[in-house]
PDB file of C-alpha atoms in Angstrom:
ATOM      1  CA  MET A   1     -13.927   7.371   4.413  1.00 55.00           C
ATOM      2  CA  LYS A   2     -13.844   3.604   4.426  1.00 76.00           C
ATOM      3  CA  CYS A   3     -11.894   1.292   2.240  1.00 87.00           C
ATOM      4  CA  ASP A   4     -13.379   0.491  -1.137  1.00 94.00           C
ATOM      5  CA  PRO A   5     -11.852  -2.755  -2.486  1.00 96.00           C
ATOM      6  CA  LYS A   6     -11.452  -0.988  -5.869  1.00 97.00           C
ATOM      7  CA  ASP A   7      -9.041   1.461  -4.221  1.00 97.00           C
ATOM      8  CA  LEU A   8      -6.724  -1.434  -3.383  1.00 98.00           C
ATOM      9  CA  LEU A   9      -6.309  -2.590  -6.989  1.00 98.00           C
ATOM     10  CA  LEU A  10      -2.884  -0.993  -7.443  1.00 98.00           C
ATOM     11  CA  TYR A  11      -1.552   0.274  -4.124  1.00 98.00           C
ATOM     12  CA  ALA A  12       1.792   2.056  -4.426  1.00 98.00           C
ATOM     13  CA  VAL A  13       4.116   2.387  -1.427  1.00 97.00           C
ATOM     14  CA  THR A  14       6.739   5.125  -1.659  1.00 96.00           C
ATOM     15  CA  ASP A  15      10.458   4.541  -1.219  1.00 93.00           C
ATOM     16  CA  ARG A  16      13.012   7.343  -1.262  1.00 91.00           C
ATOM     17  CA  HIS A  17      15.695   4.850  -2.295  1.00 90.00           C
ATOM     18  CA  TRP A  18      14.550   4.924  -5.938  1.00 91.00           C
ATOM     19  CA  LEU A  19      14.289   8.675  -6.488  1.00 92.00           C
ATOM     20  CA  ASN A  20      17.496   9.138  -8.529  1.00 89.00           C
ATOM     21  CA  GLY A  21      17.494  12.882  -8.092  1.00 91.00           C
ATOM     22  CA  ARG A  22      13.756  13.337  -8.630  1.00 92.00           C
ATOM     23  CA  THR A  23      11.381  14.558  -5.935  1.00 92.00           C
ATOM     24  CA  LEU A  24       8.957  12.215  -4.252  1.00 94.00           C
ATOM     25  CA  VAL A  25       6.048  14.363  -5.403  1.00 95.00           C
ATOM     26  CA  ASP A  26       7.176  14.043  -9.030  1.00 96.00           C
ATOM     27  CA  VAL A  27       7.460  10.262  -8.966  1.00 97.00           C
ATOM     28  CA  VAL A  28       4.152   9.849  -7.129  1.00 98.00           C
ATOM     29  CA  LYS A  29       2.481  12.108  -9.693  1.00 98.00           C
ATOM     30  CA  GLU A  30       3.859   9.908 -12.493  1.00 98.00           C
ATOM     31  CA  SER A  31       2.538   6.787 -10.783  1.00 98.00           C
ATOM     32  CA  LEU A  32      -0.905   8.391 -10.381  1.00 98.00           C
ATOM     33  CA  ASP A  33      -0.816   9.294 -14.081  1.00 98.00           C
ATOM     34  CA  GLY A  34      -0.244   5.597 -14.721  1.00 98.00           C
ATOM     35  CA  GLY A  35      -3.360   4.623 -12.780  1.00 98.00           C
ATOM     36  CA  VAL A  36      -2.273   3.879  -9.200  1.00 98.00           C
ATOM     37  CA  THR A  37      -5.412   3.629  -7.023  1.00 98.00           C
ATOM     38  CA  MET A  38      -3.945   4.214  -3.535  1.00 98.00           C
ATOM     39  CA  ILE A  39      -0.741   5.773  -2.163  1.00 98.00           C
ATOM     40  CA  GLN A  40       1.073   4.939   1.062  1.00 97.00           C
ATOM     41  CA  LEU A  41       3.821   7.253   2.282  1.00 96.00           C
ATOM     42  CA  ARG A  42       6.491   5.075   3.842  1.00 93.00           C
ATOM     43  CA  GLU A  43       9.377   6.946   5.417  1.00 88.00           C
ATOM     44  CA  LYS A  44      11.772   5.349   7.818  1.00 82.00           C
ATOM     45  CA  SER A  45      14.390   8.067   8.152  1.00 82.00           C
ATOM     46  CA  LEU A  46      12.935  11.561   7.634  1.00 81.00           C
ATOM     47  CA  ASP A  47      12.586  13.904  10.607  1.00 85.00           C
ATOM     48  CA  GLU A  48       9.018  14.724  11.639  1.00 84.00           C
ATOM     49  CA  GLY A  49       8.960  18.249  10.200  1.00 87.00           C
ATOM     50  CA  LYS A  50      10.165  17.162   6.761  1.00 86.00           C
ATOM     51  CA  PHE A  51       7.851  14.149   6.836  1.00 84.00           C
ATOM     52  CA  LEU A  52       4.822  16.306   7.593  1.00 88.00           C
ATOM     53  CA  GLU A  53       5.707  18.795   4.853  1.00 90.00           C
ATOM     54  CA  GLU A  54       6.135  16.009   2.293  1.00 88.00           C
ATOM     55  CA  ALA A  55       2.998  14.216   3.456  1.00 90.00           C
ATOM     56  CA  LYS A  56       0.919  17.369   2.980  1.00 93.00           C
ATOM     57  CA  GLU A  57       2.202  17.851  -0.581  1.00 95.00           C
ATOM     58  CA  LEU A  58       1.426  14.243  -1.461  1.00 96.00           C
ATOM     59  CA  GLN A  59      -1.962  14.384   0.161  1.00 96.00           C
ATOM     60  CA  ALA A  60      -2.924  17.461  -1.878  1.00 97.00           C
ATOM     61  CA  LEU A  61      -1.904  15.594  -5.031  1.00 97.00           C
ATOM     62  CA  CYS A  62      -3.927  12.500  -4.043  1.00 97.00           C
ATOM     63  CA  ARG A  63      -6.987  14.582  -3.173  1.00 97.00           C
ATOM     64  CA  GLU A  64      -6.892  16.160  -6.631  1.00 97.00           C
ATOM     65  CA  ARG A  65      -7.014  12.663  -8.105  1.00 96.00           C
ATOM     66  CA  HIS A  66      -9.540  11.270  -5.583  1.00 96.00           C
ATOM     67  CA  VAL A  67      -7.030   8.609  -4.534  1.00 97.00           C
ATOM     68  CA  PRO A  68      -6.807   7.620  -0.842  1.00 97.00           C
ATOM     69  CA  PHE A  69      -3.600   8.721   0.892  1.00 97.00           C
ATOM     70  CA  ILE A  70      -2.294   6.516   3.696  1.00 97.00           C
ATOM     71  CA  VAL A  71       0.605   7.139   6.085  1.00 95.00           C
ATOM     72  CA  ASN A  72       2.760   4.180   7.114  1.00 93.00           C
ATOM     73  CA  ASP A  73       3.164   3.579  10.856  1.00 90.00           C
ATOM     74  CA  ASN A  74       3.088   7.207  11.960  1.00 88.00           C
ATOM     75  CA  VAL A  75      -0.312   7.770  13.538  1.00 88.00           C
ATOM     76  CA  ASP A  76       0.683  11.219  14.887  1.00 87.00           C
ATOM     77  CA  ILE A  77       1.561  12.509  11.420  1.00 88.00           C
ATOM     78  CA  ALA A  78      -1.572  10.934   9.950  1.00 91.00           C
ATOM     79  CA  LYS A  79      -3.652  12.726  12.604  1.00 90.00           C
ATOM     80  CA  ALA A  80      -1.811  16.031  12.264  1.00 88.00           C
ATOM     81  CA  MET A  81      -2.420  16.226   8.528  1.00 89.00           C
ATOM     82  CA  ASP A  82      -5.815  14.540   8.441  1.00 90.00           C
ATOM     83  CA  ALA A  83      -4.623  11.727   6.150  1.00 94.00           C
ATOM     84  CA  ASP A  84      -7.217   9.323   4.770  1.00 95.00           C
ATOM     85  CA  GLY A  85      -5.756   6.546   6.878  1.00 95.00           C
ATOM     86  CA  VAL A  86      -2.786   4.759   8.363  1.00 95.00           C
ATOM     87  CA  HIS A  87      -1.130   1.387   7.828  1.00 95.00           C
ATOM     88  CA  VAL A  88       0.191  -0.251  10.981  1.00 93.00           C
ATOM     89  CA  GLY A  89       1.726  -3.494  12.172  1.00 88.00           C
ATOM     90  CA  GLN A  90      -0.088  -6.018  14.341  1.00 81.00           C
ATOM     91  CA  ASP A  91       1.052  -4.421  17.592  1.00 78.00           C
ATOM     92  CA  ASP A  92      -0.055  -0.892  16.779  1.00 74.00           C
ATOM     93  CA  MET A  93      -3.717  -1.638  16.181  1.00 67.00           C
ATOM     94  CA  ALA A  94      -4.831   0.224  19.292  1.00 61.00           C
ATOM     95  CA  ALA A  95      -3.784   3.522  17.753  1.00 63.00           C
ATOM     96  CA  LYS A  96      -7.028   4.560  16.141  1.00 69.00           C
ATOM     97  CA  LEU A  97      -7.363   7.628  13.953  1.00 80.00           C
ATOM     98  CA  GLY A  98     -11.098   8.063  14.049  1.00 79.00           C
ATOM     99  CA  PRO A  99     -14.168   6.252  12.743  1.00 81.00           C
ATOM    100  CA  ASP A 100     -14.059   7.692   9.231  1.00 88.00           C
ATOM    101  CA  LYS A 101     -10.409   6.813   8.565  1.00 93.00           C
ATOM    102  CA  ILE A 102      -8.956   3.800   6.790  1.00 95.00           C
ATOM    103  CA  ILE A 103      -6.934   1.484   9.017  1.00 94.00           C
ATOM    104  CA  GLY A 104      -4.722  -1.010   7.218  1.00 96.00           C
ATOM    105  CA  VAL A 105      -2.956  -3.763   9.123  1.00 96.00           C
ATOM    106  CA  SER A 106      -0.193  -6.173   8.120  1.00 95.00           C
ATOM    107  CA  ALA A 107      -1.021  -9.856   8.650  1.00 96.00           C
ATOM    108  CA  HIS A 108       1.040 -12.991   8.096  1.00 95.00           C
ATOM    109  CA  THR A 109      -1.247 -15.720   9.439  1.00 96.00           C
ATOM    110  CA  VAL A 110      -4.972 -16.465   9.557  1.00 97.00           C
ATOM    111  CA  GLU A 111      -4.902 -15.791  13.319  1.00 97.00           C
ATOM    112  CA  GLU A 112      -3.350 -12.343  12.847  1.00 96.00           C
ATOM    113  CA  ALA A 113      -5.839 -11.567  10.073  1.00 97.00           C
ATOM    114  CA  LEU A 114      -8.849 -12.494  12.211  1.00 97.00           C
ATOM    115  CA  LEU A 115      -7.522 -10.516  15.163  1.00 95.00           C
ATOM    116  CA  ALA A 116      -6.911  -7.426  13.019  1.00 95.00           C
ATOM    117  CA  GLU A 117     -10.414  -7.639  11.565  1.00 95.00           C
ATOM    118  CA  LYS A 118     -11.891  -8.013  15.060  1.00 94.00           C
ATOM    119  CA  GLN A 119      -9.959  -4.953  16.247  1.00 91.00           C
ATOM    120  CA  GLY A 120     -11.340  -2.810  13.463  1.00 91.00           C
ATOM    121  CA  ALA A 121      -8.972  -3.066  10.501  1.00 94.00           C
ATOM    122  CA  ASP A 122     -10.499  -1.915   7.202  1.00 95.00           C
ATOM    123  CA  TYR A 123      -8.123  -3.886   4.989  1.00 97.00           C
ATOM    124  CA  LEU A 124      -5.177  -6.249   5.382  1.00 97.00           C
ATOM    125  CA  GLY A 125      -1.751  -6.121   3.770  1.00 97.00           C
ATOM    126  CA  VAL A 126      -0.676  -9.751   3.462  1.00 97.00           C
ATOM    127  CA  GLY A 127       2.731 -11.123   2.482  1.00 96.00           C
ATOM    128  CA  ALA A 128       5.456 -11.367   1.530  1.00 95.00           C
ATOM    129  CA  VAL A 129       3.899 -13.366  -1.301  1.00 97.00           C
ATOM    130  CA  PHE A 130       7.202 -13.456  -3.245  1.00 96.00           C
ATOM    131  CA  PRO A 131      10.828 -12.928  -2.145  1.00 90.00           C
ATOM    132  CA  THR A 132      11.450  -9.226  -1.488  1.00 82.00           C
ATOM    133  CA  SER A 133      14.406  -7.035  -0.639  1.00 71.00           C
ATOM    134  CA  SER A 134      12.435  -4.291   1.118  1.00 66.00           C
ATOM    135  CA  LYS A 135      11.543  -6.401   4.158  1.00 60.00           C
ATOM    136  CA  SER A 136      14.300  -8.846   4.982  1.00 61.00           C
ATOM    137  CA  ASP A 137      12.689  -9.885   8.284  1.00 62.00           C
ATOM    138  CA  VAL A 138       9.486 -11.159   6.684  1.00 64.00           C
ATOM    139  CA  GLY A 139       9.445 -14.722   5.402  1.00 76.00           C
ATOM    140  CA  GLU A 140       7.786 -15.669   2.158  1.00 88.00           C
ATOM    141  CA  MET A 141       4.167 -16.750   2.425  1.00 94.00           C
ATOM    142  CA  SER A 142       2.604 -19.664   0.598  1.00 96.00           C
ATOM    143  CA  TYR A 143      -0.248 -19.199  -1.853  1.00 97.00           C
ATOM    144  CA  GLU A 144      -2.327 -21.494   0.375  1.00 97.00           C
ATOM    145  CA  THR A 145      -1.884 -19.189   3.378  1.00 97.00           C
ATOM    146  CA  LEU A 146      -2.802 -16.143   1.304  1.00 98.00           C
ATOM    147  CA  LYS A 147      -5.930 -17.901   0.089  1.00 98.00           C
ATOM    148  CA  ALA A 148      -6.828 -19.068   3.608  1.00 98.00           C
ATOM    149  CA  ILE A 149      -6.529 -15.509   4.941  1.00 98.00           C
ATOM    150  CA  CYS A 150      -8.760 -14.138   2.165  1.00 98.00           C
ATOM    151  CA  LYS A 151     -11.327 -16.819   2.965  1.00 98.00           C
ATOM    152  CA  ALA A 152     -11.211 -16.227   6.724  1.00 98.00           C
ATOM    153  CA  VAL A 153     -11.935 -12.491   6.740  1.00 98.00           C
ATOM    154  CA  SER A 154     -14.663 -10.339   5.246  1.00 97.00           C
ATOM    155  CA  ILE A 155     -12.495  -7.226   4.792  1.00 97.00           C
ATOM    156  CA  PRO A 156     -10.457  -6.651   1.608  1.00 97.00           C
ATOM    157  CA  VAL A 157      -6.985  -8.188   1.342  1.00 98.00           C
ATOM    158  CA  VAL A 158      -4.107  -6.754  -0.649  1.00 98.00           C
ATOM    159  CA  ALA A 159      -1.040  -8.902  -1.396  1.00 98.00           C
ATOM    160  CA  ILE A 160       2.399  -7.393  -0.810  1.00 97.00           C
ATOM    161  CA  GLY A 161       6.005  -8.425  -1.246  1.00 95.00           C
ATOM    162  CA  GLY A 162       8.100  -8.949  -4.355  1.00 95.00           C
ATOM    163  CA  ILE A 163       5.169  -8.516  -6.746  1.00 97.00           C
ATOM    164  CA  SER A 164       5.983  -7.616 -10.345  1.00 97.00           C
ATOM    165  CA  GLN A 165       4.278  -7.546 -13.704  1.00 97.00           C
ATOM    166  CA  GLU A 166       5.973 -10.884 -14.435  1.00 97.00           C
ATOM    167  CA  ASN A 167       4.698 -12.839 -11.416  1.00 97.00           C
ATOM    168  CA  VAL A 168       1.386 -11.190 -10.513  1.00 98.00           C
ATOM    169  CA  ALA A 169      -0.628 -13.727 -12.558  1.00 98.00           C
ATOM    170  CA  LYS A 170       0.420 -16.401 -10.023  1.00 98.00           C
ATOM    171  CA  LEU A 171      -1.892 -14.752  -7.464  1.00 98.00           C
ATOM    172  CA  ALA A 172      -5.034 -15.433  -9.524  1.00 98.00           C
ATOM    173  CA  GLY A 173      -7.828 -17.109  -7.587  1.00 98.00           C
ATOM    174  CA  SER A 174      -6.393 -16.292  -4.168  1.00 98.00           C
ATOM    175  CA  GLY A 175      -9.211 -13.925  -3.210  1.00 98.00           C
ATOM    176  CA  ILE A 176      -7.161 -10.724  -3.008  1.00 98.00           C
ATOM    177  CA  CYS A 177      -8.589  -7.496  -4.393  1.00 98.00           C
ATOM    178  CA  GLY A 178      -5.282  -5.938  -5.400  1.00 98.00           C
ATOM    179  CA  VAL A 179      -1.535  -5.697  -4.897  1.00 98.00           C
ATOM    180  CA  ALA A 180       0.773  -3.337  -3.039  1.00 98.00           C
ATOM    181  CA  VAL A 181       4.134  -2.642  -4.649  1.00 98.00           C
ATOM    182  CA  ILE A 182       7.206  -0.471  -4.284  1.00 96.00           C
ATOM    183  CA  SER A 183       9.970  -1.261  -6.762  1.00 96.00           C
ATOM    184  CA  ALA A 184       7.647  -2.704  -9.436  1.00 97.00           C
ATOM    185  CA  ILE A 185       6.672   0.923 -10.048  1.00 98.00           C
ATOM    186  CA  TYR A 186       9.166   3.280  -8.410  1.00 97.00           C
ATOM    187  CA  ALA A 187      12.354   1.485  -9.442  1.00 96.00           C
ATOM    188  CA  LYS A 188      11.419   1.769 -13.115  1.00 96.00           C
ATOM    189  CA  LYS A 189      12.674   4.445 -15.517  1.00 95.00           C
ATOM    190  CA  ASP A 190       9.203   5.117 -16.897  1.00 97.00           C
ATOM    191  CA  ILE A 191       7.059   5.120 -13.776  1.00 97.00           C
ATOM    192  CA  LYS A 192       3.835   6.033 -15.550  1.00 98.00           C
ATOM    193  CA  ALA A 193       4.181   3.150 -18.037  1.00 98.00           C
ATOM    194  CA  ALA A 194       5.217   0.712 -15.282  1.00 98.00           C
ATOM    195  CA  ALA A 195       2.095   1.597 -13.276  1.00 98.00           C
ATOM    196  CA  ALA A 196      -0.199   1.350 -16.307  1.00 98.00           C
ATOM    197  CA  ASP A 197       1.238  -2.023 -17.393  1.00 98.00           C
ATOM    198  CA  LEU A 198       1.074  -3.458 -13.884  1.00 98.00           C
ATOM    199  CA  LYS A 199      -2.493  -2.243 -13.443  1.00 98.00           C
ATOM    200  CA  THR A 200      -3.524  -4.061 -16.639  1.00 98.00           C
ATOM    201  CA  ALA A 201      -1.766  -7.216 -15.398  1.00 98.00           C
ATOM    202  CA  VAL A 202      -3.533  -6.997 -12.008  1.00 98.00           C
ATOM    203  CA  GLU A 203      -6.929  -6.516 -13.651  1.00 98.00           C
ATOM    204  CA  GLU A 204      -6.308  -9.596 -15.834  1.00 98.00           C
ATOM    205  CA  MET A 205      -5.198 -11.615 -12.793  1.00 98.00           C
ATOM    206  CA  LEU A 206      -8.355 -10.656 -10.856  1.00 98.00           C
ATOM    207  CA  LYS A 207     -10.544 -11.756 -13.764  1.00 97.00           C
ATOM    208  CA  ALA A 208      -8.724 -15.075 -14.169  1.00 92.00           C
TER     209      ALA A 208
END
């Protein structure tokens, strides 16, 4: 299964921080109802057993909806559960899942983007394009750099970092094929509506 640029239109990354008593499966289901096109399970603090259990539940949900399911960073879990792919940092590129899996790589410069493409990445996550609280160690990237990265590679690029319905229009013309978000969907009271509204905004931005 390789990466279709259409799958990257609205890429939702999970975050336990926003659950407010709900289960992760419930909130992901709501976001899928709202039109999310790809799901990434991002867990920094769950033990392996719990992570695997949760990942399997989410994967079953994504399969029902024909939406790719990606595991963040944890190649072992992704392998163990036969996830559709994995998203890794620059240094973890060597950890391949298999030829039919989606490999996403984070890139912050044109050099990193070209290297990731050369090493077999199927798509790039590029940012942070706006200030963000979820990754304090990543500096904000200029629109020019984002555009230069999109121009330099032939694989799809998804913008990440601080993206919301209010600012997504600023990314028009950059060459991206979608956006990856956390709080713009999962921090909202009505997750389904937030996803649907953001998807409309992204589609308008891509047409602009």
